[in-house]
Each structure stands twice: as C-alpha cells, then as structure tokens.
Tab-separated table of C-alpha atoms and ligand atoms in Angstrom:
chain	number	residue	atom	x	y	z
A	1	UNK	CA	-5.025	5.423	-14.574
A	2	UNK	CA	-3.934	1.943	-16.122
A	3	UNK	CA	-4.062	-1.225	-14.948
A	4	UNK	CA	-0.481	-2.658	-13.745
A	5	UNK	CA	1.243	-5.736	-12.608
A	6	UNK	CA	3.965	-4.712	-9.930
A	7	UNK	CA	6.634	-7.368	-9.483
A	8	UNK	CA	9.607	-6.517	-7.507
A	9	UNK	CA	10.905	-10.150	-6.021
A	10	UNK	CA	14.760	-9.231	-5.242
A	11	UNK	CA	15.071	-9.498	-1.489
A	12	UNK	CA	17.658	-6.124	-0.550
A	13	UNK	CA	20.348	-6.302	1.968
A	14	UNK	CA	20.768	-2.382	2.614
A	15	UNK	CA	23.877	-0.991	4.467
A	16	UNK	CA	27.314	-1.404	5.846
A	17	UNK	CA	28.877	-4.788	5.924
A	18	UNK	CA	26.072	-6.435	3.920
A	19	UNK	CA	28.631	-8.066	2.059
A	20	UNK	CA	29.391	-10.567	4.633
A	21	UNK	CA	25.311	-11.891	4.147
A	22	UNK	CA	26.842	-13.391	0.661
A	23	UNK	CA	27.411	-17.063	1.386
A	24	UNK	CA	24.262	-17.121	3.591
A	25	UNK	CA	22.063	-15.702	0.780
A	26	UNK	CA	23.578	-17.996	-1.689
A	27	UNK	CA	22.867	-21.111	0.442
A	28	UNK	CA	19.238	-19.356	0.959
A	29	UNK	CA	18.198	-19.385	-2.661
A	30	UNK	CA	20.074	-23.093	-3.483
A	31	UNK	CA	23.134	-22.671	-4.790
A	32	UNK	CA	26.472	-24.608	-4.102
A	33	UNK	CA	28.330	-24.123	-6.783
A	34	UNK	CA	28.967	-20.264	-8.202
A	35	UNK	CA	30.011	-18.556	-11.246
A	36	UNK	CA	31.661	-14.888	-10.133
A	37	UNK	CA	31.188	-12.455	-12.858
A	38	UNK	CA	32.566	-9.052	-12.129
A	39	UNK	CA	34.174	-6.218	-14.801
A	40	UNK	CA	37.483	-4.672	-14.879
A	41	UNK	CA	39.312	-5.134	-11.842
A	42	UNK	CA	37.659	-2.516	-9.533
A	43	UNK	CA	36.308	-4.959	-7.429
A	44	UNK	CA	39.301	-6.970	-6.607
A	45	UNK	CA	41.801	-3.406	-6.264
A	46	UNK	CA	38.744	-2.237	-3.184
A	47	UNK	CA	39.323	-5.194	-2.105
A	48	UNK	CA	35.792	-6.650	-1.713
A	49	UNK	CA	36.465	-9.895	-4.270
A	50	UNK	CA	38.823	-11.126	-1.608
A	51	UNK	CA	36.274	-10.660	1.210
A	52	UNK	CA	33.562	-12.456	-1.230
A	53	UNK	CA	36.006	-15.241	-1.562
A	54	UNK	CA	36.629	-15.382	2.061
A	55	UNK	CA	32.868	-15.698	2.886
A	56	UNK	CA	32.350	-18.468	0.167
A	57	UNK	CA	35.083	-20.505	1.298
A	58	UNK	CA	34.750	-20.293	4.938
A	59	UNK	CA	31.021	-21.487	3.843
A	60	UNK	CA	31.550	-24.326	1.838
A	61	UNK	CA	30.674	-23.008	-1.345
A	62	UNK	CA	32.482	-23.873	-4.755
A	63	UNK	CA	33.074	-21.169	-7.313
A	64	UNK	CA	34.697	-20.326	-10.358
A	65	UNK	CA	35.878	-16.574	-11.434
A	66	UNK	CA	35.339	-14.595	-14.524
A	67	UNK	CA	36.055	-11.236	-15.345
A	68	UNK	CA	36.384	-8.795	-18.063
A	69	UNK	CA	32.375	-7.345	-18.291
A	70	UNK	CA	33.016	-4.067	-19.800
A	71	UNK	CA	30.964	-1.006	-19.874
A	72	UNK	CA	28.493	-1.429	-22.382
A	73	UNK	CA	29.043	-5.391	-22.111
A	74	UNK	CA	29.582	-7.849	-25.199
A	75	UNK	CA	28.175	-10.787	-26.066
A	76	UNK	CA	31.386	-12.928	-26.729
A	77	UNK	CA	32.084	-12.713	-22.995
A	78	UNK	CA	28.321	-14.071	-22.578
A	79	UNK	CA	28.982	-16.770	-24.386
A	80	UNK	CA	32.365	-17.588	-22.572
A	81	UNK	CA	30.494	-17.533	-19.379
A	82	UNK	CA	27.706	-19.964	-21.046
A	83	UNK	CA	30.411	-22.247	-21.473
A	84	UNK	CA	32.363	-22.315	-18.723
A	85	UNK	CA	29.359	-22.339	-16.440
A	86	UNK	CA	28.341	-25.425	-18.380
A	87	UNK	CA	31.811	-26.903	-17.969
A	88	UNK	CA	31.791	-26.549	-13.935
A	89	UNK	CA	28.337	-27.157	-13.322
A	90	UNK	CA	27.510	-23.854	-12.252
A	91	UNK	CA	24.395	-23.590	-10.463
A	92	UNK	CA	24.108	-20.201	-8.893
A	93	UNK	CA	25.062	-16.562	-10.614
A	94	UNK	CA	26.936	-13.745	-8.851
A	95	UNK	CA	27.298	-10.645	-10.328
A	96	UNK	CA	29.894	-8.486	-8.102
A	97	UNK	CA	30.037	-4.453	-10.182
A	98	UNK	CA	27.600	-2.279	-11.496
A	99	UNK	CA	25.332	-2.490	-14.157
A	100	UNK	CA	27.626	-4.190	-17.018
A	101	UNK	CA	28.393	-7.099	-14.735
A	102	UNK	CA	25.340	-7.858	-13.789
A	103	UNK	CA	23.514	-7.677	-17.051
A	104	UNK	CA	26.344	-9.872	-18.609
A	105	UNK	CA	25.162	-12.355	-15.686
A	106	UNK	CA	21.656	-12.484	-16.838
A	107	UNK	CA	22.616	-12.847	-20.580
A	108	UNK	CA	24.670	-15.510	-19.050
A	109	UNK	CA	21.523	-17.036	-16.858
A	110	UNK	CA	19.296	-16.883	-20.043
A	111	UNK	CA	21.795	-18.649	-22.204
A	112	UNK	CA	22.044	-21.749	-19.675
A	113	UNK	CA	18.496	-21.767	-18.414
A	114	UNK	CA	17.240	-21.583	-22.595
A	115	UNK	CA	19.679	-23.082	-24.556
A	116	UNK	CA	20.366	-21.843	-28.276
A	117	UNK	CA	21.856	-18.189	-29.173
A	118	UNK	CA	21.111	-16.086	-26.233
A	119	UNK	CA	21.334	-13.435	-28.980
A	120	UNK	CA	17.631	-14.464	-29.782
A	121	UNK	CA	16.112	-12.470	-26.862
A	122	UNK	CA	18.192	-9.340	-27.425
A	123	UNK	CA	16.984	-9.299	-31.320
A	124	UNK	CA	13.412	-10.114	-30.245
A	125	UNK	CA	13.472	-13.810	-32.234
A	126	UNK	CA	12.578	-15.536	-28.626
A	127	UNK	CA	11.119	-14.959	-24.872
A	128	UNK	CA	13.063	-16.741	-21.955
A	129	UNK	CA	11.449	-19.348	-20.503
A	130	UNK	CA	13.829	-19.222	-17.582
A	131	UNK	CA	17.052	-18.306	-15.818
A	132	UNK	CA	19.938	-19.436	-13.816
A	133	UNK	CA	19.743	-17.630	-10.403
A	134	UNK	CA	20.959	-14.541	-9.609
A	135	UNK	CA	22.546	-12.563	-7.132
A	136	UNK	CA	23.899	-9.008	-6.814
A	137	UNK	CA	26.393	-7.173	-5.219
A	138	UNK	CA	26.259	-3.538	-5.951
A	139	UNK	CA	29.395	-1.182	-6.540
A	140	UNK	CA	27.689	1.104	-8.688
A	141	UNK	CA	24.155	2.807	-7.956
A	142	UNK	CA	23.062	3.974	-11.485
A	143	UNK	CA	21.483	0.916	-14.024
A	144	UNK	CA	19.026	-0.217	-11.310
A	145	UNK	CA	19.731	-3.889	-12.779
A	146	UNK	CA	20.110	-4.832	-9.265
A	147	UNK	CA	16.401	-4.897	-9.054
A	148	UNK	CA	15.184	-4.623	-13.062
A	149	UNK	CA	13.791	-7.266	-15.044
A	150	UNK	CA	16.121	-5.647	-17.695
A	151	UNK	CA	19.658	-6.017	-19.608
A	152	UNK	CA	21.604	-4.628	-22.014
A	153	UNK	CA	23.945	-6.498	-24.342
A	154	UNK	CA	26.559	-5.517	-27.811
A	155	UNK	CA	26.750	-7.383	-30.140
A	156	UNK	CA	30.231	-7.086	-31.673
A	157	UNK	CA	29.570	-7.575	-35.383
A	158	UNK	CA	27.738	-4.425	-36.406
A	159	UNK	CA	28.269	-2.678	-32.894
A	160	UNK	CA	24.716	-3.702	-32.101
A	161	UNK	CA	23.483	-3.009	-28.207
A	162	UNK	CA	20.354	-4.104	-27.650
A	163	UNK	CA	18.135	-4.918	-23.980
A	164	UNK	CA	15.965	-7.263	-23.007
A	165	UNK	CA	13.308	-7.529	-20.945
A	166	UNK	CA	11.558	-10.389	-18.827
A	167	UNK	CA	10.980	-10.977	-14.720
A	168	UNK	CA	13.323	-14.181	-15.064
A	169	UNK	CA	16.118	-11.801	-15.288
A	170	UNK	CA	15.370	-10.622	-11.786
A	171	UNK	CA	18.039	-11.138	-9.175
A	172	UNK	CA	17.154	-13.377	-6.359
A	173	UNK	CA	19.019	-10.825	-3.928
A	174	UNK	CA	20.632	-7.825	-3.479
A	175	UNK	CA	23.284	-6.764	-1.426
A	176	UNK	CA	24.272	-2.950	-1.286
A	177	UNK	CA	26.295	-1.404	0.838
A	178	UNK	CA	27.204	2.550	-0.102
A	179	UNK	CA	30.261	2.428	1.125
A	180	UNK	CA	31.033	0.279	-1.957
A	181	UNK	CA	30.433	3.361	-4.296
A	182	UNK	CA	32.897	5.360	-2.623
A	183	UNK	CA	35.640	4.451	-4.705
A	184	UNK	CA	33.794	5.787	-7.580
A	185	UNK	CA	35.622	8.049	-9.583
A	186	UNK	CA	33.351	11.491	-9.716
A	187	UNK	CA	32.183	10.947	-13.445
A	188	UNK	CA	31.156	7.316	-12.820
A	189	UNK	CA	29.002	9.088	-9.802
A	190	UNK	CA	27.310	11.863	-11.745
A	191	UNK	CA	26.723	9.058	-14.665
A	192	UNK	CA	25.014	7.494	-12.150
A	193	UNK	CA	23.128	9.943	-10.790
A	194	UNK	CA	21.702	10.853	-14.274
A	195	UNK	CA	20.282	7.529	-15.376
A	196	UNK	CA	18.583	7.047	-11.796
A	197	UNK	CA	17.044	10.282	-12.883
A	198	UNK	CA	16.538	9.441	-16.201
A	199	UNK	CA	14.577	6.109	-15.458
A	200	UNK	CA	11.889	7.961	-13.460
A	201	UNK	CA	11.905	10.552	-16.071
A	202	UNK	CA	11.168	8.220	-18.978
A	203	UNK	CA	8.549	7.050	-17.177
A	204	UNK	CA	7.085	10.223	-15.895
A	205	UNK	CA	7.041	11.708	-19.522
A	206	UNK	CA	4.221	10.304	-21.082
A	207	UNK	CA	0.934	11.238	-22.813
A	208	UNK	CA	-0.455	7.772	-21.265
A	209	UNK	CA	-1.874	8.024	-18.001
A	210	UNK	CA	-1.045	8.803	-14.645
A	211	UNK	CA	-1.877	8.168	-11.139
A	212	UNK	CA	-1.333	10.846	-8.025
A	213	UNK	CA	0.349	8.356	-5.567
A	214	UNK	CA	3.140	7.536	-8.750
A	215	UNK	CA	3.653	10.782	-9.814
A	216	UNK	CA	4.409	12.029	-6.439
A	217	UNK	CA	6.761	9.306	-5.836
A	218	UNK	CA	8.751	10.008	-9.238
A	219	UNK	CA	8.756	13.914	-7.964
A	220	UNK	CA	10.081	12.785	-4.979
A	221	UNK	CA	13.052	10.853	-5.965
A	222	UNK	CA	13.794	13.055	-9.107
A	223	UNK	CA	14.463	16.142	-6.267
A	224	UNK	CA	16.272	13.661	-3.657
A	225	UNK	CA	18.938	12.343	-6.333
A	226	UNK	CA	19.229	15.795	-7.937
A	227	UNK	CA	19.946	17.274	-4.249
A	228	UNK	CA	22.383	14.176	-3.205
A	229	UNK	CA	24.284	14.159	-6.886
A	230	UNK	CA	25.102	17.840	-5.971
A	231	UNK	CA	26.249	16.875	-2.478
A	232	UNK	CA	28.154	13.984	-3.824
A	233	UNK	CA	29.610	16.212	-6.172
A	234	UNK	CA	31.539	18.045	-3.338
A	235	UNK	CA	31.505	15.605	-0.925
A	236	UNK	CA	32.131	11.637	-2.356
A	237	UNK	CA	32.393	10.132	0.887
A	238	UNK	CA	29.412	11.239	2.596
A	239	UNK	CA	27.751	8.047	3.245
A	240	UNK	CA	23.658	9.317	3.431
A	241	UNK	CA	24.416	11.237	0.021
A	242	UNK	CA	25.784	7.793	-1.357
A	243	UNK	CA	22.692	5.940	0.324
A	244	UNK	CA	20.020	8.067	-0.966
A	245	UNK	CA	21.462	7.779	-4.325
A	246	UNK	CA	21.911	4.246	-3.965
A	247	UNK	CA	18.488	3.147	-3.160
A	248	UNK	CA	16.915	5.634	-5.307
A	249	UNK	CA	18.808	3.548	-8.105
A	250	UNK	CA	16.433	0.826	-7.157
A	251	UNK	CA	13.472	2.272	-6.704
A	252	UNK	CA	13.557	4.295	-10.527
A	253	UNK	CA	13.848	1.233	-12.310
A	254	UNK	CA	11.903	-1.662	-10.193
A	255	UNK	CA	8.622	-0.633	-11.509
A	256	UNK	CA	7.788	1.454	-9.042
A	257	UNK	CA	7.884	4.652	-10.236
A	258	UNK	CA	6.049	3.578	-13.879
A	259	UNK	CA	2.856	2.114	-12.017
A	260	UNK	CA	-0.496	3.286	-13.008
A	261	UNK	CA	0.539	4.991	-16.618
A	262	UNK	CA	1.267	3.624	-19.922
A	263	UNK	CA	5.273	2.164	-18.946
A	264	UNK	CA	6.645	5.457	-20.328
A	265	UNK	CA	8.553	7.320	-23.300
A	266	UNK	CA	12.072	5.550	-23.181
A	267	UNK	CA	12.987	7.163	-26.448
A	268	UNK	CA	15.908	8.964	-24.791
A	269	UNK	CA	17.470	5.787	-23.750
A	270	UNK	CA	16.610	4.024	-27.056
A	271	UNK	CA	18.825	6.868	-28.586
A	272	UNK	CA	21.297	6.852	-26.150
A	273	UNK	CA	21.984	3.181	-26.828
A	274	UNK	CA	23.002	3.853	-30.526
A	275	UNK	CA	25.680	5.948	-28.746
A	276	UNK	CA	26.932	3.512	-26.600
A	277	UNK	CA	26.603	0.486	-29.012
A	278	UNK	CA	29.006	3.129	-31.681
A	279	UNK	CA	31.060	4.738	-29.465
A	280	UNK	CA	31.324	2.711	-26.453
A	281	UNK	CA	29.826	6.172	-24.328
A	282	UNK	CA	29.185	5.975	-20.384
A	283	UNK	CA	25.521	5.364	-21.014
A	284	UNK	CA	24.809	8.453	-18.368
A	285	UNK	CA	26.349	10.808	-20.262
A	286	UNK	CA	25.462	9.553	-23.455
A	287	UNK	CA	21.706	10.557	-21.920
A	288	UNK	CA	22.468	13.666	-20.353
A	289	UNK	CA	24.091	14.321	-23.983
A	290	UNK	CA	20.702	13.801	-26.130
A	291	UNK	CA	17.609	14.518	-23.148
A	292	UNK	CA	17.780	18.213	-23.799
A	293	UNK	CA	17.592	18.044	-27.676
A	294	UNK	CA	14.540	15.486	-26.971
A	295	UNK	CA	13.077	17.159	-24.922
A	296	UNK	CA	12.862	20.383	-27.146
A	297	UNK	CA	12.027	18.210	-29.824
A	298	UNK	CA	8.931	16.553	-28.007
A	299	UNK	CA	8.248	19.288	-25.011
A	300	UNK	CA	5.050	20.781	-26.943
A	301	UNK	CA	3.342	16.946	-27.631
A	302	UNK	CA	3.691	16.172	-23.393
A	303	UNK	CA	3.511	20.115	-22.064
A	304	UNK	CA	1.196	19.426	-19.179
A	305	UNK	CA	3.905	17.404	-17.924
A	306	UNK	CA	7.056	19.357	-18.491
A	307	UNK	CA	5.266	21.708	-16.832
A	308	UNK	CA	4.956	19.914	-13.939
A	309	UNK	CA	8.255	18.771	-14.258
A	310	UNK	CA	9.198	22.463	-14.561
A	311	UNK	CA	7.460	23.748	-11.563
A	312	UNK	CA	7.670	20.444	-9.193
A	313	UNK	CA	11.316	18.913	-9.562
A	314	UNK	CA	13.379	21.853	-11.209
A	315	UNK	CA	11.584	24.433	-8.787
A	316	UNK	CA	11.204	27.132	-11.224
A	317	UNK	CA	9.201	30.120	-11.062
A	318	UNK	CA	5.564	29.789	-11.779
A	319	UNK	CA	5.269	32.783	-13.970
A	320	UNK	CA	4.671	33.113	-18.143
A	321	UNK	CA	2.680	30.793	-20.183
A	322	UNK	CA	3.141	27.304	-20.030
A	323	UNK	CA	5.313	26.605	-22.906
A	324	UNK	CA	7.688	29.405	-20.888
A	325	UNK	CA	7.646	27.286	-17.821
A	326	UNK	CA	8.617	24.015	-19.681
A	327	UNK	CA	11.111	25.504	-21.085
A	328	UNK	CA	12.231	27.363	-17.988
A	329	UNK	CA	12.111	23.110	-16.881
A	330	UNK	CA	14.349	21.872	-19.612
A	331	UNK	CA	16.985	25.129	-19.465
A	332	UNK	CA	17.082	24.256	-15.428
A	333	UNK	CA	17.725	20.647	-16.411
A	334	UNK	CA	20.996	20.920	-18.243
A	335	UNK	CA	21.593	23.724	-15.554
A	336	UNK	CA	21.934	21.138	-13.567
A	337	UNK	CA	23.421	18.695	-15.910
A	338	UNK	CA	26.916	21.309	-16.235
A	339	UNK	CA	26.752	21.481	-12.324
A	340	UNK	CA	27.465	18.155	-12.272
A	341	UNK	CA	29.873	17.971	-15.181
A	342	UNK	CA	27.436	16.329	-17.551
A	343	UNK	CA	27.512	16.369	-21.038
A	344	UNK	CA	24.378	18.319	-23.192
A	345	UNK	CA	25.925	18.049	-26.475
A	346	UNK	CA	27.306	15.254	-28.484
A	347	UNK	CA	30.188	17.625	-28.704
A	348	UNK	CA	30.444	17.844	-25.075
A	349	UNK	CA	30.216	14.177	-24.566
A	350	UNK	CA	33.656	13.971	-26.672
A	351	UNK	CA	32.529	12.163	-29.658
A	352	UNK	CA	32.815	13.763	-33.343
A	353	UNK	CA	30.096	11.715	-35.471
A	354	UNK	CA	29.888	12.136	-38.749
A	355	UNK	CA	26.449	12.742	-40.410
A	356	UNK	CA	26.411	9.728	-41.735
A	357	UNK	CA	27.008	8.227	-37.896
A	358	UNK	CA	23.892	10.155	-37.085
A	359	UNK	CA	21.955	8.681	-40.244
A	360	UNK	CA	23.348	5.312	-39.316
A	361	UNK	CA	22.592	5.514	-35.864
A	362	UNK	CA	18.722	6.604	-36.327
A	363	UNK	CA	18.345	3.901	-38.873
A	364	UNK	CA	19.320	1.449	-36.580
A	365	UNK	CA	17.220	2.764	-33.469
A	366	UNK	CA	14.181	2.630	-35.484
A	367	UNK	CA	15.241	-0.916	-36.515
A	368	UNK	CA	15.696	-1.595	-32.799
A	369	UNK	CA	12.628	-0.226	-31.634
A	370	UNK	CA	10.255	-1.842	-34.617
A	371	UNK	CA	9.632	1.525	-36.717
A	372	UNK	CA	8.968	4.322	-33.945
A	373	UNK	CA	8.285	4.676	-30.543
A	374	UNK	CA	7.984	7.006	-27.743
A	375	UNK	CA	4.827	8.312	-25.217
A	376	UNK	CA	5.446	12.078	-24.814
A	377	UNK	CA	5.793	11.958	-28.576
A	378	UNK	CA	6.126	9.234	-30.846
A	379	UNK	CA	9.258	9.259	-32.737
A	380	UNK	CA	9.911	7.200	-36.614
A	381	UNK	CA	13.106	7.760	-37.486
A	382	UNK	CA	13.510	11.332	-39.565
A	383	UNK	CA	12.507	12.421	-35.812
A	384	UNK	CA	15.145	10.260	-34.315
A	385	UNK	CA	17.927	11.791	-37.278
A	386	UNK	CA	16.257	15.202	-36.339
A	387	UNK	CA	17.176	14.527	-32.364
A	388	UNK	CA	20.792	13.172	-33.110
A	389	UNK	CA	21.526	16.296	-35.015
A	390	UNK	CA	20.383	18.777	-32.794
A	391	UNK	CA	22.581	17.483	-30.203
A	392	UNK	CA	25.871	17.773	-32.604
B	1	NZQ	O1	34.742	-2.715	-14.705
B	1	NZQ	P1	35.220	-2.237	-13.383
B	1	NZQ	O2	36.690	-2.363	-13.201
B	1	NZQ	O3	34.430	-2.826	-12.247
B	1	NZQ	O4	34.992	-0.635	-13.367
B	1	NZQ	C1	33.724	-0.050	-13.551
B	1	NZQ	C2	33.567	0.578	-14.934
B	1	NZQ	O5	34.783	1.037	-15.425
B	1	NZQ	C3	33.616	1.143	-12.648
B	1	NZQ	N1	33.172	0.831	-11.308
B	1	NZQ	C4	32.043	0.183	-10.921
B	1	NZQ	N2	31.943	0.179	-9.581
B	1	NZQ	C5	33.057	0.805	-9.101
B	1	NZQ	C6	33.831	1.207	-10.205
B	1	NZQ	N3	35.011	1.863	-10.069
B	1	NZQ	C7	35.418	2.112	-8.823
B	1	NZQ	N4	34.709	1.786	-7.717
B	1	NZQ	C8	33.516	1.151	-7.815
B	1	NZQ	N5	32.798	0.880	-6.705
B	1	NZQ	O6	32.644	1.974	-13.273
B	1	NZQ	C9	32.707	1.789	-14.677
B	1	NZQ	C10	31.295	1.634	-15.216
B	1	NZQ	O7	30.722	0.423	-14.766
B	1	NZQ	P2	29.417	-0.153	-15.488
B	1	NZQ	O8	28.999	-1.381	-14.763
B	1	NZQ	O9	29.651	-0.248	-16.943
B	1	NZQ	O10	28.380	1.044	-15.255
B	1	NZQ	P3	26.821	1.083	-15.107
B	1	NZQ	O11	26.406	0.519	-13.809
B	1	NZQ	O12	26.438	2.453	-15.411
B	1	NZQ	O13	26.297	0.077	-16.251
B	1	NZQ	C11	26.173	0.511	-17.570
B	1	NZQ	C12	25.544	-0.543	-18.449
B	1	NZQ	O14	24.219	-0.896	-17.997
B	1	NZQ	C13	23.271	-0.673	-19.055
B	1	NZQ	C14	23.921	0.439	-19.837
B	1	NZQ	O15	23.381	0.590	-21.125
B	1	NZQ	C15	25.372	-0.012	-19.860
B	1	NZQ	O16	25.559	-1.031	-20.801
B	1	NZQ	N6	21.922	-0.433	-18.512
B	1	NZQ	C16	21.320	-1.444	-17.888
B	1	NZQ	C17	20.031	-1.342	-17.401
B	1	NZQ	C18	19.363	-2.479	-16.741
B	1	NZQ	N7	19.933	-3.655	-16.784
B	1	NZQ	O17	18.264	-2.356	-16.185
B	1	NZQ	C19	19.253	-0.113	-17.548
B	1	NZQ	C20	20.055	1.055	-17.943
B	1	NZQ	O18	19.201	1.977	-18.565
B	1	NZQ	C21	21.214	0.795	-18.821
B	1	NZQ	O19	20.860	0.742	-20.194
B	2	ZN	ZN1	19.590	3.851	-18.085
C-alpha cells in the first residue's frame, strides 16, 4: 500500500430541484458577479438556463453568458472567456453542461487567476498558482470534472488535446440533480457510463500497489454502473438508474477509488485522447473503441488483476488457468460494451484512419505523455502504434 493525499473539497448538492440552491451557493463561496459557460444549446432547449437565470436575478447576482463549449473543447473559446471575464469583472465561474463546459471553465479560471497563455499548463511549461472559483451544474454524469482536479483542452493548430491537472481546478460546488440527464440522448448515456467505468478501471489496473478497502470500492462501483448502464439502456427515465450512475461519476474520478496504489495505468485514456484531439470522437466511445486492444496488449504484464477483474466485476466462471479467466474478463467486457451499443473497434467507432493517422497519433501520445507511460504495462510508443492498429 502507498502513501496518499485524498482531497475532495467540492461541497455536492445531490437530487431533485438542487438547481434552485444556485444563487445561494454562489453568494456562499463570494461571488457577485458570474460568468455562465455552458455548450451547445442543450441547456437552454431543457430549459434549466432560464431557471438559472431566474434564481440569479431574483438574488441579486450579475452575470454575463457564454456559450459554444464543444465536445472535446478548444482553446480559442478559453481565451474568449479570459477576455470577456476580464472585461466584466467576473468574479465567480459557472459551468452549466457536462464535462466540456466545465473544463473550458477551469481553463478559463486558470487563465484569469495566472495570467499569460493558459496553454502553458496544458503543454506542461507551467503549474497554476491559482483559480477563479468554480461552480458546477451537472447535465451529464460521465467526465467526473464535477469533482476532478482535472481538464481537458484542444488546441486548434495541430489538433492538439491535452489535460491538466492541479486541486485549484476543483469546483467549489456541485449541484446534480439526475433528472437533468434525462434528456440525454442514449449514446451520450452509454458514453457516459463507459468513462465512469473507465476511470476506476485505469486506476484499478496497475502493477503498483493496492489496498483491500480501495479495491473493493472500485469492484463495487465498476458492477453498480455496469448494472444501471444496462437498465438505463432500456429504461432512460428511471431516476435511481440515472442517480447511481450519476454519483458513481463522482466518486471514479475524485480520488477515491485510486487511494492507496500507485494513481493508475491511464494509458487507455492517453490514447483515446489522440482520437478525440483528430477526430473530434465522443471520448467514451473513443475508450470503449481502444480498452479491448489494450488490454490484450498489456493483460499478461497486470494478470493478477484482470483476473480479479475477470472473476469480481465481469462475474465469470472461475474455471481454466488464469490467463483463460482474464481473457474470459476482457471477452465479457466488450460483451458488455455491444450491449450497450459501444464501439470495440476503430472501425466501429466510425472513423477510417489512415496508417499514417495511427503513426501520427502514437507519435504524438508519446510526445504528450513524455516518452512512455502506463502501470499495468508501460507503453513507448511502437507499443502505443501496436495498440492503435490492433483496434483498426
Ligand atoms: O453542448 P450541449 O448542447 O450542452 O450538448 C452536449 C454535447 O453535445 C450534450 N449534453 C450534455 N448534457 C445534456 C446533453 N444533451 C441533452 N441533455 C443533457 N442533459 O452531450 C454532448 C456531450 O457533452 P460533453 O460535455 O462534451 O460530454 P462529456 O461530459 O463526456 O465531456 C467530454 C469532455 O471531457 C473530457 C473529455 O476528454 C472530453 O473533452 N474529460 C474530462 C475529464 C475531467 N475534466 O476530469 C476526464 C475525462 O477522462 C475526460 O477526458
Ligand atoms: Zn475519461
């Protein structure tokens, strides 16, 4: 077991109507006057922006709008947001969508708090020495930004998409309310549903310690969101599915589920975000796409643990040698991946990338990730290339 710091400061409104705590939780952490970040329009067709509005103005709190965070955010928008925050003396951040918004909103928050090109911390020149605060209202349960230190930002020139990490990007508070995923179309749901799973899963694969109390944890939310994703799957409205789901979001990518081992693999994410930086992929599906040819690739270098994996979350039969059962695990996995109309292919995710994509694409994850990386096994980049073709 390792040594770990455990820093989960967002305070979480849970449940129906939460949304009308807004104003009150603004005025709780200081701020009067409010920038509104939110993506495509989702959030004002529901209807919520104009209850958000309403609660704002009914408490005496200025605001300006801005709009437009797409999936897979860009930068240029951060910088818009820099600027007009500046202009209006913004002094409080509200991120109203899933992840994209809200990560725009810290790259936003960084920018102000820091000053120079908020680019720095996304191409590891710089560490934040601060933020603008943040709040969060959750449409979408899936990035766990709502409660991670992290976010993820593209870079236009060069279709770069890069995170960045530091506890100043945590949210002051969070507000979520399932009912506010219901509008969700299905494959925005099962994307979801696979990168809740995937955060406890990059964490849970590693060569680099464990502890019983976090390993039972992960176990436990990997078979609750793999049982609710199927429920949601034939029934979108049912509101303890969509809770579950919801605060198992949180809960994969606070910290919680990494304590006590060595922070985790992350390699399928790492690879994943070449995908989405290229070819602007739901990053879900762009991991369901790739885990299975990773975890082929890497299965024999972590096998205690796919086992386990095998046996304690995919519910297989305990019967062969243990290569079999890990196996047996990873077969089950994209099993489950199809029920859910998941991708396992690069093919199946709908993109046709040339070999020279793939070449490109490992190139530039082993630039992002400083050579190699990865705890289950550690990947340079022929392995990468190797992973990215498999999954053609
Ligand atoms: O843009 P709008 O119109 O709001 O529509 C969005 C978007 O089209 C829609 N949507 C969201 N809530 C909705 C809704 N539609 C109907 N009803 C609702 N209630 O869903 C689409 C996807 O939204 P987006 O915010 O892009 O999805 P997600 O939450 O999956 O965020 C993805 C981004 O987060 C990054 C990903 O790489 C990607 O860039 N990640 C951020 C992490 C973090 N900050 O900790 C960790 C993750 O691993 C991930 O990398
Ligand atoms: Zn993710």
């Amino acid at each position: 077991m390792f040594d770990f710091k455990y820093f989960a400061p967002t305070k979480v409104l849970f449940g129906k109507n939460t949304e009308d705590k807004v104003a009150e939780l603004i005025k709780e952490f200081g701020g009067s006057k409010v920038l509104i970040h939110y993506g495509g329009g989702s959030v004002i067709r529901s209807g919520l922006m104009d209850k958000v509005k309403a609660q704002l103005e009914a408490a005496g709190i200025k605001y300006v709008m801005l709009g437009g965070a797409v999936p897979n955010p860009h930068l240029q928008l951060v910088y818009e947001g820099i600027e007009l925050c500046k202009k209006e003396n913004v002094d409080f951040l509200l991120a109203v969508g899933g992840g994209s918004a809200i990560d725009s909103a810290k790259a936003i928050g960084y920018g102000l708090a820091n000053g120079g090109d908020v680019w720095d911390f996304y191409d590891g020149k710089r560490k934040a020495e601060g933020s603008m605060p943040l709040g969060v209202i959750l449409t979408l349960a899936a990035t766990g930004s709502e409660m991670s230190d992290s976010s993820v930002i593209t870079k236009e020139e060069g279709l770069i998409k890069r995170g960045y990490s530091s506890d100043f990007g945590r949210a002051k508070f969070a507000i979520m309310n399932p009912e506010l995923t219901m509008t969700l179309p299905d494959y925005q749901t099962a994307c979801g549903c696979t990168d809740i799973m995937m955060h406890t899963m990059e964490r849970y694969f590693t060569n680099g310690g464990n502890m019983e109390i976090t390993d039972s944890m992960a176990e436990a939310l990997l078979r609750t969101v793999k049982k609710n994703s199927i429920i949601l799957r034939d029934d979108p409205k049912n509101y303890d599915a969509r809770a579950e789901v919801m605060w198992a979001g949180s809960l994969s990518h606070n910290g919680l589920t990494g304590c006590g081992n060595d922070g985790g693999d992350w390699m399928t994410h790492k690879l994943e975000h070449e995908l989405g930086g290229l070819f602007d992929v739901a990053h879900g599906a762009g991991l369901a796409a790739i885990w299975g040819s990773w975890a082929r690739y890497v299965y024999k270098d972590c096998l205690p643990r796919f086992k386990r994996y095998a046996l304690n979350v995919m519910e297989v039969e305990n019967k062969g040698t243990d290569e079999e059962i890990a196996l047996a695990g990873i077969e089950a996995m994209e099993d489950f991946y199809r029920s859910i109309n998941m991708p396992t292919n690069l093919r199946e995710l709908g993109i046709t990338a040339t070999d020279e994509d793939l070449v490109t694409m490992a190139r530039k994850c082993a630039v992002g990730v400083g050579g190699g990386k990865g705890s289950a096994k550690f990947l340079k980049e022929e392995d990468m290339l190797a992973i990215y073709r498999a999954a053609m």
